[in-house]
PDB file of C-alpha atoms in Angstrom:
ATOM      1  CA  UNK A   1      -2.970 -11.276 -27.667  1.00  0.00           C
ATOM      2  CA  UNK A   2      -3.945  -8.247 -25.160  1.00  0.00           C
ATOM      3  CA  UNK A   3      -3.192  -8.858 -21.567  1.00  0.00           C
ATOM      4  CA  UNK A   4      -4.852  -8.055 -18.167  1.00  0.00           C
ATOM      5  CA  UNK A   5      -3.597  -8.165 -14.718  1.00  0.00           C
ATOM      6  CA  UNK A   6      -5.725  -8.509 -11.731  1.00  0.00           C
ATOM      7  CA  UNK A   7      -4.343  -7.428  -8.301  1.00  0.00           C
ATOM      8  CA  UNK A   8      -6.867  -8.462  -5.851  1.00  0.00           C
ATOM      9  CA  UNK A   9      -7.968 -11.037  -3.050  1.00  0.00           C
ATOM     10  CA  UNK A  10      -9.351 -14.674  -3.505  1.00  0.00           C
ATOM     11  CA  UNK A  11     -12.868 -16.162  -3.583  1.00  0.00           C
ATOM     12  CA  UNK A  12     -12.737 -19.889  -3.013  1.00  0.00           C
ATOM     13  CA  UNK A  13     -16.365 -20.227  -4.412  1.00  0.00           C
ATOM     14  CA  UNK A  14     -15.244 -18.399  -7.653  1.00  0.00           C
ATOM     15  CA  UNK A  15     -17.716 -15.608  -7.739  1.00  0.00           C
ATOM     16  CA  UNK A  16     -15.543 -12.615  -6.778  1.00  0.00           C
ATOM     17  CA  UNK A  17     -12.160 -11.357  -6.464  1.00  0.00           C
ATOM     18  CA  UNK A  18      -9.304 -12.931  -8.644  1.00  0.00           C
ATOM     19  CA  UNK A  19     -11.574 -15.847  -9.546  1.00  0.00           C
ATOM     20  CA  UNK A  20     -14.240 -13.590 -11.169  1.00  0.00           C
ATOM     21  CA  UNK A  21     -11.476 -11.145 -12.892  1.00  0.00           C
ATOM     22  CA  UNK A  22     -10.040 -14.202 -14.491  1.00  0.00           C
ATOM     23  CA  UNK A  23     -13.319 -15.537 -15.807  1.00  0.00           C
ATOM     24  CA  UNK A  24     -14.198 -12.147 -17.079  1.00  0.00           C
ATOM     25  CA  UNK A  25     -10.875 -11.584 -18.773  1.00  0.00           C
ATOM     26  CA  UNK A  26     -11.157 -14.874 -20.572  1.00  0.00           C
ATOM     27  CA  UNK A  27     -14.947 -14.045 -21.494  1.00  0.00           C
ATOM     28  CA  UNK A  28     -13.301 -11.134 -23.247  1.00  0.00           C
ATOM     29  CA  UNK A  29     -10.931 -13.044 -25.264  1.00  0.00           C
ATOM     30  CA  UNK A  30      -7.920 -11.561 -23.359  1.00  0.00           C
ATOM     31  CA  UNK A  31      -4.942 -13.137 -21.414  1.00  0.00           C
ATOM     32  CA  UNK A  32      -5.578 -12.625 -17.664  1.00  0.00           C
ATOM     33  CA  UNK A  33      -2.979 -12.850 -15.076  1.00  0.00           C
ATOM     34  CA  UNK A  34      -3.131 -12.234 -11.119  1.00  0.00           C
ATOM     35  CA  UNK A  35      -1.429 -10.985  -8.118  1.00  0.00           C
ATOM     36  CA  UNK A  36      -3.106 -12.199  -4.962  1.00  0.00           C
ATOM     37  CA  UNK A  37      -3.099  -9.891  -2.272  1.00  0.00           C
ATOM     38  CA  UNK A  38      -5.098 -11.589   0.507  1.00  0.00           C
ATOM     39  CA  UNK A  39      -6.379 -15.090   0.882  1.00  0.00           C
ATOM     40  CA  UNK A  40     -10.025 -14.872   2.042  1.00  0.00           C
ATOM     41  CA  UNK A  41     -12.370 -17.809   3.437  1.00  0.00           C
ATOM     42  CA  UNK A  42     -15.653 -16.795   1.974  1.00  0.00           C
ATOM     43  CA  UNK A  43     -18.567 -18.041   0.130  1.00  0.00           C
ATOM     44  CA  UNK A  44     -22.145 -16.671  -1.121  1.00  0.00           C
ATOM     45  CA  UNK A  45     -23.368 -16.539   2.552  1.00  0.00           C
ATOM     46  CA  UNK A  46     -20.461 -14.142   4.066  1.00  0.00           C
ATOM     47  CA  UNK A  47     -16.533 -13.806   4.991  1.00  0.00           C
ATOM     48  CA  UNK A  48     -15.380 -15.971   7.265  1.00  0.00           C
ATOM     49  CA  UNK A  49     -11.672 -15.113   7.690  1.00  0.00           C
ATOM     50  CA  UNK A  50      -8.670 -13.863   5.817  1.00  0.00           C
ATOM     51  CA  UNK A  51      -4.870 -13.661   5.722  1.00  0.00           C
ATOM     52  CA  UNK A  52      -3.002 -10.900   3.780  1.00  0.00           C
ATOM     53  CA  UNK A  53      -0.100 -11.797   1.808  1.00  0.00           C
ATOM     54  CA  UNK A  54       3.038 -10.264   2.829  1.00  0.00           C
ATOM     55  CA  UNK A  55       3.590  -6.735   1.074  1.00  0.00           C
ATOM     56  CA  UNK A  56       7.096  -7.793  -0.112  1.00  0.00           C
ATOM     57  CA  UNK A  57       5.527 -10.913  -1.835  1.00  0.00           C
ATOM     58  CA  UNK A  58       2.893  -8.872  -3.352  1.00  0.00           C
ATOM     59  CA  UNK A  59       5.974  -6.576  -4.768  1.00  0.00           C
ATOM     60  CA  UNK A  60       7.607  -9.619  -5.977  1.00  0.00           C
ATOM     61  CA  UNK A  61       4.455 -11.010  -7.776  1.00  0.00           C
ATOM     62  CA  UNK A  62       4.013  -7.691  -9.404  1.00  0.00           C
ATOM     63  CA  UNK A  63       7.502  -7.551 -10.600  1.00  0.00           C
ATOM     64  CA  UNK A  64       7.330 -11.056 -11.931  1.00  0.00           C
ATOM     65  CA  UNK A  65       4.560 -10.280 -14.228  1.00  0.00           C
ATOM     66  CA  UNK A  66       5.728  -7.062 -15.605  1.00  0.00           C
ATOM     67  CA  UNK A  67       9.196  -8.216 -16.125  1.00  0.00           C
ATOM     68  CA  UNK A  68       7.852 -10.945 -18.407  1.00  0.00           C
ATOM     69  CA  UNK A  69       4.466 -10.417 -19.614  1.00  0.00           C
ATOM     70  CA  UNK A  70       3.401  -6.831 -19.663  1.00  0.00           C
ATOM     71  CA  UNK A  71      -0.189  -6.111 -18.817  1.00  0.00           C
ATOM     72  CA  UNK A  72      -2.068  -3.739 -21.242  1.00  0.00           C
ATOM     73  CA  UNK A  73      -4.316  -2.886 -18.377  1.00  0.00           C
ATOM     74  CA  UNK A  74      -4.308  -3.370 -14.523  1.00  0.00           C
ATOM     75  CA  UNK A  75      -7.512  -4.223 -12.561  1.00  0.00           C
ATOM     76  CA  UNK A  76      -7.076  -3.536  -8.704  1.00  0.00           C
ATOM     77  CA  UNK A  77      -9.419  -4.913  -6.110  1.00  0.00           C
ATOM     78  CA  UNK A  78      -8.717  -5.622  -2.425  1.00  0.00           C
ATOM     79  CA  UNK A  79      -5.731  -4.138  -1.422  1.00  0.00           C
ATOM     80  CA  UNK A  80      -6.629  -4.445   2.411  1.00  0.00           C
ATOM     81  CA  UNK A  81      -3.855  -2.497   4.249  1.00  0.00           C
ATOM     82  CA  UNK A  82      -1.597   0.571   3.860  1.00  0.00           C
ATOM     83  CA  UNK A  83       1.331  -1.547   3.446  1.00  0.00           C
ATOM     84  CA  UNK A  84       0.000  -3.422   0.410  1.00  0.00           C
ATOM     85  CA  UNK A  85      -1.236  -0.387  -0.898  1.00  0.00           C
ATOM     86  CA  UNK A  86       2.116   1.401  -0.578  1.00  0.00           C
ATOM     87  CA  UNK A  87       4.081  -1.420  -2.429  1.00  0.00           C
ATOM     88  CA  UNK A  88       1.283  -1.825  -4.917  1.00  0.00           C
ATOM     89  CA  UNK A  89       1.410   2.048  -5.928  1.00  0.00           C
ATOM     90  CA  UNK A  90       5.319   1.795  -5.686  1.00  0.00           C
ATOM     91  CA  UNK A  91       5.711  -1.051  -8.197  1.00  0.00           C
ATOM     92  CA  UNK A  92       3.154   0.225 -10.676  1.00  0.00           C
ATOM     93  CA  UNK A  93       4.752   3.596 -10.728  1.00  0.00           C
ATOM     94  CA  UNK A  94       8.114   2.066 -11.392  1.00  0.00           C
ATOM     95  CA  UNK A  95       6.751  -0.116 -14.311  1.00  0.00           C
ATOM     96  CA  UNK A  96       4.664   2.745 -15.691  1.00  0.00           C
ATOM     97  CA  UNK A  97       1.552   0.748 -15.642  1.00  0.00           C
ATOM     98  CA  UNK A  98      -1.086   2.194 -17.788  1.00  0.00           C
ATOM     99  CA  UNK A  99      -4.946   1.686 -18.073  1.00  0.00           C
ATOM    100  CA  UNK A 100      -5.529   1.008 -14.064  1.00  0.00           C
ATOM    101  CA  UNK A 101      -9.098   0.496 -13.008  1.00  0.00           C
ATOM    102  CA  UNK A 102      -9.688   0.405  -9.233  1.00  0.00           C
ATOM    103  CA  UNK A 103     -12.794  -1.058  -7.770  1.00  0.00           C
ATOM    104  CA  UNK A 104     -12.140   0.381  -4.143  1.00  0.00           C
ATOM    105  CA  UNK A 105     -13.318  -2.605  -2.201  1.00  0.00           C
ATOM    106  CA  UNK A 106     -13.929  -1.519   1.345  1.00  0.00           C
ATOM    107  CA  UNK A 107     -16.790  -3.734   2.748  1.00  0.00           C
ATOM    108  CA  UNK A 108     -18.190  -6.908   1.548  1.00  0.00           C
ATOM    109  CA  UNK A 109     -21.900  -7.299   0.723  1.00  0.00           C
ATOM    110  CA  UNK A 110     -22.337  -9.077   3.921  1.00  0.00           C
ATOM    111  CA  UNK A 111     -20.870  -6.380   6.174  1.00  0.00           C
ATOM    112  CA  UNK A 112     -17.509  -7.546   6.706  1.00  0.00           C
ATOM    113  CA  UNK A 113     -14.497  -4.990   6.545  1.00  0.00           C
ATOM    114  CA  UNK A 114     -12.476  -5.615   3.646  1.00  0.00           C
ATOM    115  CA  UNK A 115     -10.156  -2.521   3.928  1.00  0.00           C
ATOM    116  CA  UNK A 116      -8.261  -1.620   7.474  1.00  0.00           C
ATOM    117  CA  UNK A 117      -9.928   1.779   8.694  1.00  0.00           C
ATOM    118  CA  UNK A 118      -6.270   3.290   8.597  1.00  0.00           C
ATOM    119  CA  UNK A 119      -5.745   2.256   4.771  1.00  0.00           C
ATOM    120  CA  UNK A 120      -8.093   4.512   3.047  1.00  0.00           C
ATOM    121  CA  UNK A 121      -6.024   7.510   3.430  1.00  0.00           C
ATOM    122  CA  UNK A 122      -3.229   5.606   1.619  1.00  0.00           C
ATOM    123  CA  UNK A 123      -5.743   4.023  -1.057  1.00  0.00           C
ATOM    124  CA  UNK A 124      -6.747   7.837  -1.856  1.00  0.00           C
ATOM    125  CA  UNK A 125      -3.527   9.261  -1.649  1.00  0.00           C
ATOM    126  CA  UNK A 126      -1.366   6.802  -3.486  1.00  0.00           C
ATOM    127  CA  UNK A 127      -3.592   4.681  -5.532  1.00  0.00           C
ATOM    128  CA  UNK A 128      -6.370   6.995  -6.887  1.00  0.00           C
ATOM    129  CA  UNK A 129      -3.683   9.394  -8.769  1.00  0.00           C
ATOM    130  CA  UNK A 130      -2.355   6.266 -10.762  1.00  0.00           C
ATOM    131  CA  UNK A 131      -5.719   5.249 -11.882  1.00  0.00           C
ATOM    132  CA  UNK A 132      -7.561   5.715 -15.199  1.00  0.00           C
ATOM    133  CA  UNK A 133     -10.930   5.153 -13.442  1.00  0.00           C
ATOM    134  CA  UNK A 134     -12.252   4.521  -9.878  1.00  0.00           C
ATOM    135  CA  UNK A 135     -15.489   2.328  -9.672  1.00  0.00           C
ATOM    136  CA  UNK A 136     -17.104   2.867  -6.245  1.00  0.00           C
ATOM    137  CA  UNK A 137     -20.515   1.428  -5.238  1.00  0.00           C
ATOM    138  CA  UNK A 138     -23.142   3.840  -3.279  1.00  0.00           C
ATOM    139  CA  UNK A 139     -21.638   2.795  -0.024  1.00  0.00           C
ATOM    140  CA  UNK A 140     -17.824   3.058  -1.147  1.00  0.00           C
ATOM    141  CA  UNK A 141     -18.736   6.512  -2.805  1.00  0.00           C
ATOM    142  CA  UNK A 142     -20.193   7.669   0.375  1.00  0.00           C
ATOM    143  CA  UNK A 143     -17.270   6.745   2.370  1.00  0.00           C
ATOM    144  CA  UNK A 144     -15.059   8.364  -0.195  1.00  0.00           C
ATOM    145  CA  UNK A 145     -16.938  11.627  -0.158  1.00  0.00           C
ATOM    146  CA  UNK A 146     -18.122  11.690   3.439  1.00  0.00           C
ATOM    147  CA  UNK A 147     -21.809  12.123   2.345  1.00  0.00           C
ATOM    148  CA  UNK A 148     -24.808   9.929   2.441  1.00  0.00           C
ATOM    149  CA  UNK A 149     -25.921   8.894  -0.994  1.00  0.00           C
ATOM    150  CA  UNK A 150     -29.462   7.687  -2.153  1.00  0.00           C
ATOM    151  CA  UNK A 151     -30.403   9.650  -4.961  1.00  0.00           C
ATOM    152  CA  UNK A 152     -29.056  10.514  -8.411  1.00  0.00           C
ATOM    153  CA  UNK A 153     -28.419  14.094  -7.394  1.00  0.00           C
ATOM    154  CA  UNK A 154     -26.144  12.858  -4.365  1.00  0.00           C
ATOM    155  CA  UNK A 155     -24.448  10.356  -6.745  1.00  0.00           C
ATOM    156  CA  UNK A 156     -23.379  13.382  -8.946  1.00  0.00           C
ATOM    157  CA  UNK A 157     -22.183  15.424  -6.235  1.00  0.00           C
ATOM    158  CA  UNK A 158     -20.234  12.661  -5.086  1.00  0.00           C
ATOM    159  CA  UNK A 159     -18.643  11.776  -8.272  1.00  0.00           C
ATOM    160  CA  UNK A 160     -17.448  15.484  -8.834  1.00  0.00           C
ATOM    161  CA  UNK A 161     -16.061  15.460  -5.278  1.00  0.00           C
ATOM    162  CA  UNK A 162     -14.123  12.211  -5.713  1.00  0.00           C
ATOM    163  CA  UNK A 163     -12.914  13.468  -8.946  1.00  0.00           C
ATOM    164  CA  UNK A 164     -11.797  16.883  -7.974  1.00  0.00           C
ATOM    165  CA  UNK A 165      -9.791  15.043  -4.832  1.00  0.00           C
ATOM    166  CA  UNK A 166      -8.156  12.573  -6.800  1.00  0.00           C
ATOM    167  CA  UNK A 167      -7.827  14.142 -10.448  1.00  0.00           C
ATOM    168  CA  UNK A 168      -9.106  11.101 -12.135  1.00  0.00           C
ATOM    169  CA  UNK A 169     -12.318   9.636 -13.542  1.00  0.00           C
ATOM    170  CA  UNK A 170     -15.092   8.080 -11.442  1.00  0.00           C
ATOM    171  CA  UNK A 171     -17.853   5.534 -12.116  1.00  0.00           C
ATOM    172  CA  UNK A 172     -20.398   5.832  -9.303  1.00  0.00           C
ATOM    173  CA  UNK A 173     -22.476   2.725  -9.488  1.00  0.00           C
ATOM    174  CA  UNK A 174     -26.041   2.605  -8.839  1.00  0.00           C
ATOM    175  CA  UNK A 175     -26.959  -1.003  -8.373  1.00  0.00           C
ATOM    176  CA  UNK A 176     -28.112   0.008  -4.822  1.00  0.00           C
ATOM    177  CA  UNK A 177     -30.476   2.729  -5.944  1.00  0.00           C
ATOM    178  CA  UNK A 178     -34.030   1.819  -4.927  1.00  0.00           C
ATOM    179  CA  UNK A 179     -35.830   2.274  -8.600  1.00  0.00           C
ATOM    180  CA  UNK A 180     -33.198   1.515 -10.886  1.00  0.00           C
ATOM    181  CA  UNK A 181     -29.723   0.649 -11.743  1.00  0.00           C
ATOM    182  CA  UNK A 182     -28.164   3.353 -13.507  1.00  0.00           C
ATOM    183  CA  UNK A 183     -24.455   4.427 -13.250  1.00  0.00           C
ATOM    184  CA  UNK A 184     -22.722   7.582 -13.498  1.00  0.00           C
ATOM    185  CA  UNK A 185     -19.533   8.467 -15.313  1.00  0.00           C
ATOM    186  CA  UNK A 186     -17.734  11.442 -14.241  1.00  0.00           C
ATOM    187  CA  UNK A 187     -14.774  12.161 -16.815  1.00  0.00           C
ATOM    188  CA  UNK A 188     -13.147  15.311 -17.753  1.00  0.00           C
ATOM    189  CA  UNK A 189     -15.563  17.435 -15.750  1.00  0.00           C
ATOM    190  CA  UNK A 190     -18.555  15.697 -17.766  1.00  0.00           C
ATOM    191  CA  UNK A 191     -21.394  13.705 -16.231  1.00  0.00           C
ATOM    192  CA  UNK A 192     -22.736  10.717 -18.317  1.00  0.00           C
ATOM    193  CA  UNK A 193     -25.683   8.735 -17.210  1.00  0.00           C
ATOM    194  CA  UNK A 194     -25.829   5.131 -18.018  1.00  0.00           C
ATOM    195  CA  UNK A 195     -29.423   3.963 -17.544  1.00  0.00           C
ATOM    196  CA  UNK A 196     -30.231   0.443 -16.690  1.00  0.00           C
ATOM    197  CA  UNK A 197     -33.634  -1.335 -15.339  1.00  0.00           C
ATOM    198  CA  UNK A 198     -33.228  -3.357 -12.464  1.00  0.00           C
ATOM    199  CA  UNK A 199     -32.998  -7.089 -13.011  1.00  0.00           C
ATOM    200  CA  UNK A 200     -34.901  -9.070 -10.481  1.00  0.00           C
ATOM    201  CA  UNK A 201     -32.263 -11.521  -9.652  1.00  0.00           C
ATOM    202  CA  UNK A 202     -30.911 -11.767  -6.028  1.00  0.00           C
ATOM    203  CA  UNK A 203     -27.592 -13.557  -7.183  1.00  0.00           C
ATOM    204  CA  UNK A 204     -25.143 -10.534  -7.873  1.00  0.00           C
ATOM    205  CA  UNK A 205     -22.085 -11.731  -5.836  1.00  0.00           C
ATOM    206  CA  UNK A 206     -18.960 -10.245  -7.788  1.00  0.00           C
ATOM    207  CA  UNK A 207     -20.643  -7.796  -9.895  1.00  0.00           C
ATOM    208  CA  UNK A 208     -18.178  -4.998  -8.831  1.00  0.00           C
ATOM    209  CA  UNK A 209     -15.353  -7.340  -9.732  1.00  0.00           C
ATOM    210  CA  UNK A 210     -16.766  -8.162 -12.821  1.00  0.00           C
ATOM    211  CA  UNK A 211     -17.563  -4.801 -14.046  1.00  0.00           C
ATOM    212  CA  UNK A 212     -14.308  -3.335 -13.284  1.00  0.00           C
ATOM    213  CA  UNK A 213     -12.315  -6.343 -14.969  1.00  0.00           C
ATOM    214  CA  UNK A 214     -14.465  -6.046 -18.005  1.00  0.00           C
ATOM    215  CA  UNK A 215     -13.545  -1.968 -18.255  1.00  0.00           C
ATOM    216  CA  UNK A 216     -10.068  -2.755 -18.074  1.00  0.00           C
ATOM    217  CA  UNK A 217     -10.223  -5.520 -20.971  1.00  0.00           C
ATOM    218  CA  UNK A 218     -11.769  -2.740 -22.890  1.00  0.00           C
ATOM    219  CA  UNK A 219      -9.039  -0.085 -22.121  1.00  0.00           C
ATOM    220  CA  UNK A 220      -6.471  -2.843 -22.770  1.00  0.00           C
ATOM    221  CA  UNK A 221      -7.895  -3.391 -26.169  1.00  0.00           C
ATOM    222  CA  UNK A 222      -7.806   0.482 -27.000  1.00  0.00           C
ATOM    223  CA  UNK A 223     -11.244   1.321 -26.521  1.00  0.00           C
ATOM    224  CA  UNK A 224     -11.920   4.730 -25.140  1.00  0.00           C
ATOM    225  CA  UNK A 225     -12.885   4.980 -21.749  1.00  0.00           C
ATOM    226  CA  UNK A 226     -16.515   5.760 -22.236  1.00  0.00           C
ATOM    227  CA  UNK A 227     -16.720   2.993 -24.832  1.00  0.00           C
ATOM    228  CA  UNK A 228     -15.217   0.666 -22.256  1.00  0.00           C
ATOM    229  CA  UNK A 229     -17.718   1.379 -19.583  1.00  0.00           C
ATOM    230  CA  UNK A 230     -20.650   1.220 -21.811  1.00  0.00           C
ATOM    231  CA  UNK A 231     -19.441  -2.127 -23.264  1.00  0.00           C
ATOM    232  CA  UNK A 232     -18.801  -3.702 -19.836  1.00  0.00           C
ATOM    233  CA  UNK A 233     -22.125  -2.539 -18.619  1.00  0.00           C
ATOM    234  CA  UNK A 234     -23.843  -4.252 -21.241  1.00  0.00           C
ATOM    235  CA  UNK A 235     -21.681  -7.319 -20.573  1.00  0.00           C
ATOM    236  CA  UNK A 236     -22.561  -7.215 -16.793  1.00  0.00           C
ATOM    237  CA  UNK A 237     -26.184  -6.894 -17.468  1.00  0.00           C
ATOM    238  CA  UNK A 238     -25.919 -10.266 -19.721  1.00  0.00           C
ATOM    239  CA  UNK A 239     -24.272 -12.077 -16.863  1.00  0.00           C
ATOM    240  CA  UNK A 240     -27.174 -10.966 -14.150  1.00  0.00           C
ATOM    241  CA  UNK A 241     -29.805 -11.963 -16.594  1.00  0.00           C
ATOM    242  CA  UNK A 242     -28.577 -15.092 -17.232  1.00  0.00           C
ATOM    243  CA  UNK A 243     -29.889 -16.196 -13.997  1.00  0.00           C
ATOM    244  CA  UNK A 244     -27.422 -18.332 -12.719  1.00  0.00           C
ATOM    245  CA  UNK A 245     -28.561 -19.716  -9.243  1.00  0.00           C
ATOM    246  CA  UNK A 246     -25.883 -21.541  -7.239  1.00  0.00           C
ATOM    247  CA  UNK A 247     -24.933 -21.430  -3.194  1.00  0.00           C
ATOM    248  CA  UNK A 248     -27.062 -20.855  -0.278  1.00  0.00           C
ATOM    249  CA  UNK A 249     -26.610 -17.001  -0.359  1.00  0.00           C
ATOM    250  CA  UNK A 250     -26.266 -14.147  -2.943  1.00  0.00           C
ATOM    251  CA  UNK A 251     -25.017 -16.253  -5.852  1.00  0.00           C
ATOM    252  CA  UNK A 252     -22.293 -15.758  -8.308  1.00  0.00           C
ATOM    253  CA  UNK A 253     -22.529 -14.689 -12.062  1.00  0.00           C
ATOM    254  CA  UNK A 254     -22.636 -16.713 -15.115  1.00  0.00           C
ATOM    255  CA  UNK A 255     -19.259 -15.064 -16.809  1.00  0.00           C
ATOM    256  CA  UNK A 256     -19.500 -16.932 -20.196  1.00  0.00           C
ATOM    257  CA  UNK A 257     -22.604 -15.202 -21.793  1.00  0.00           C
ATOM    258  CA  UNK A 258     -23.862 -13.984 -25.120  1.00  0.00           C
ATOM    259  CA  UNK A 259     -23.656 -10.307 -24.950  1.00  0.00           C
ATOM    260  CA  UNK A 260     -22.260  -8.865 -28.371  1.00  0.00           C
TER     261      UNK A 260
END
């Protein structure tokens, strides 16, 4: 059985973070494992507190996984601070990890900072070069590229800039575009648009976690990067279309769906 490791923060209501990652991996028929970086008090209405795990314990968790059940792919989510970023990069290099997908979690949808301001540089310099793919949303891509993004042309400029900076592939997610939900994959110097109509569903908590985990599943199974991204987008669309309605805010997705 193929295996995927998620290194990320938690969500006690199960809609995002480690919990959403494991649900996604299970839905793809793979074996999911997890390393917790931050314990977060959050629900569908917002983030109410968090406690980072010590960097040394994050490192030990990673070692425990790789020394016993080596993952075929790794999904990275919330890393929070420079110390956690440093040890995560160090241990991934030491274990020669492959098929790494980063969802560069910087801010929650409710506006709560999920990455310390002094950690962005470490994320770009230490984590990005290890990644097969980085999957920023529009706000994250804007922060990484230093430019405002509201159009598809600006998405193209940002994707190319981020890729040139890090030397890797980038998927700029267009879920916050005003008229569609098109994503842009920039890989090997080529732009590939992945069109999608906007689904009328306000419950989209954890979409970034779900998409990046689904991409990691494809890579773990030996599917090409482009094929993994296309398949993951079909899966995420089905999760949103299911129309699960839980909680008092932006609710979670249904991860067990018919999609292939």
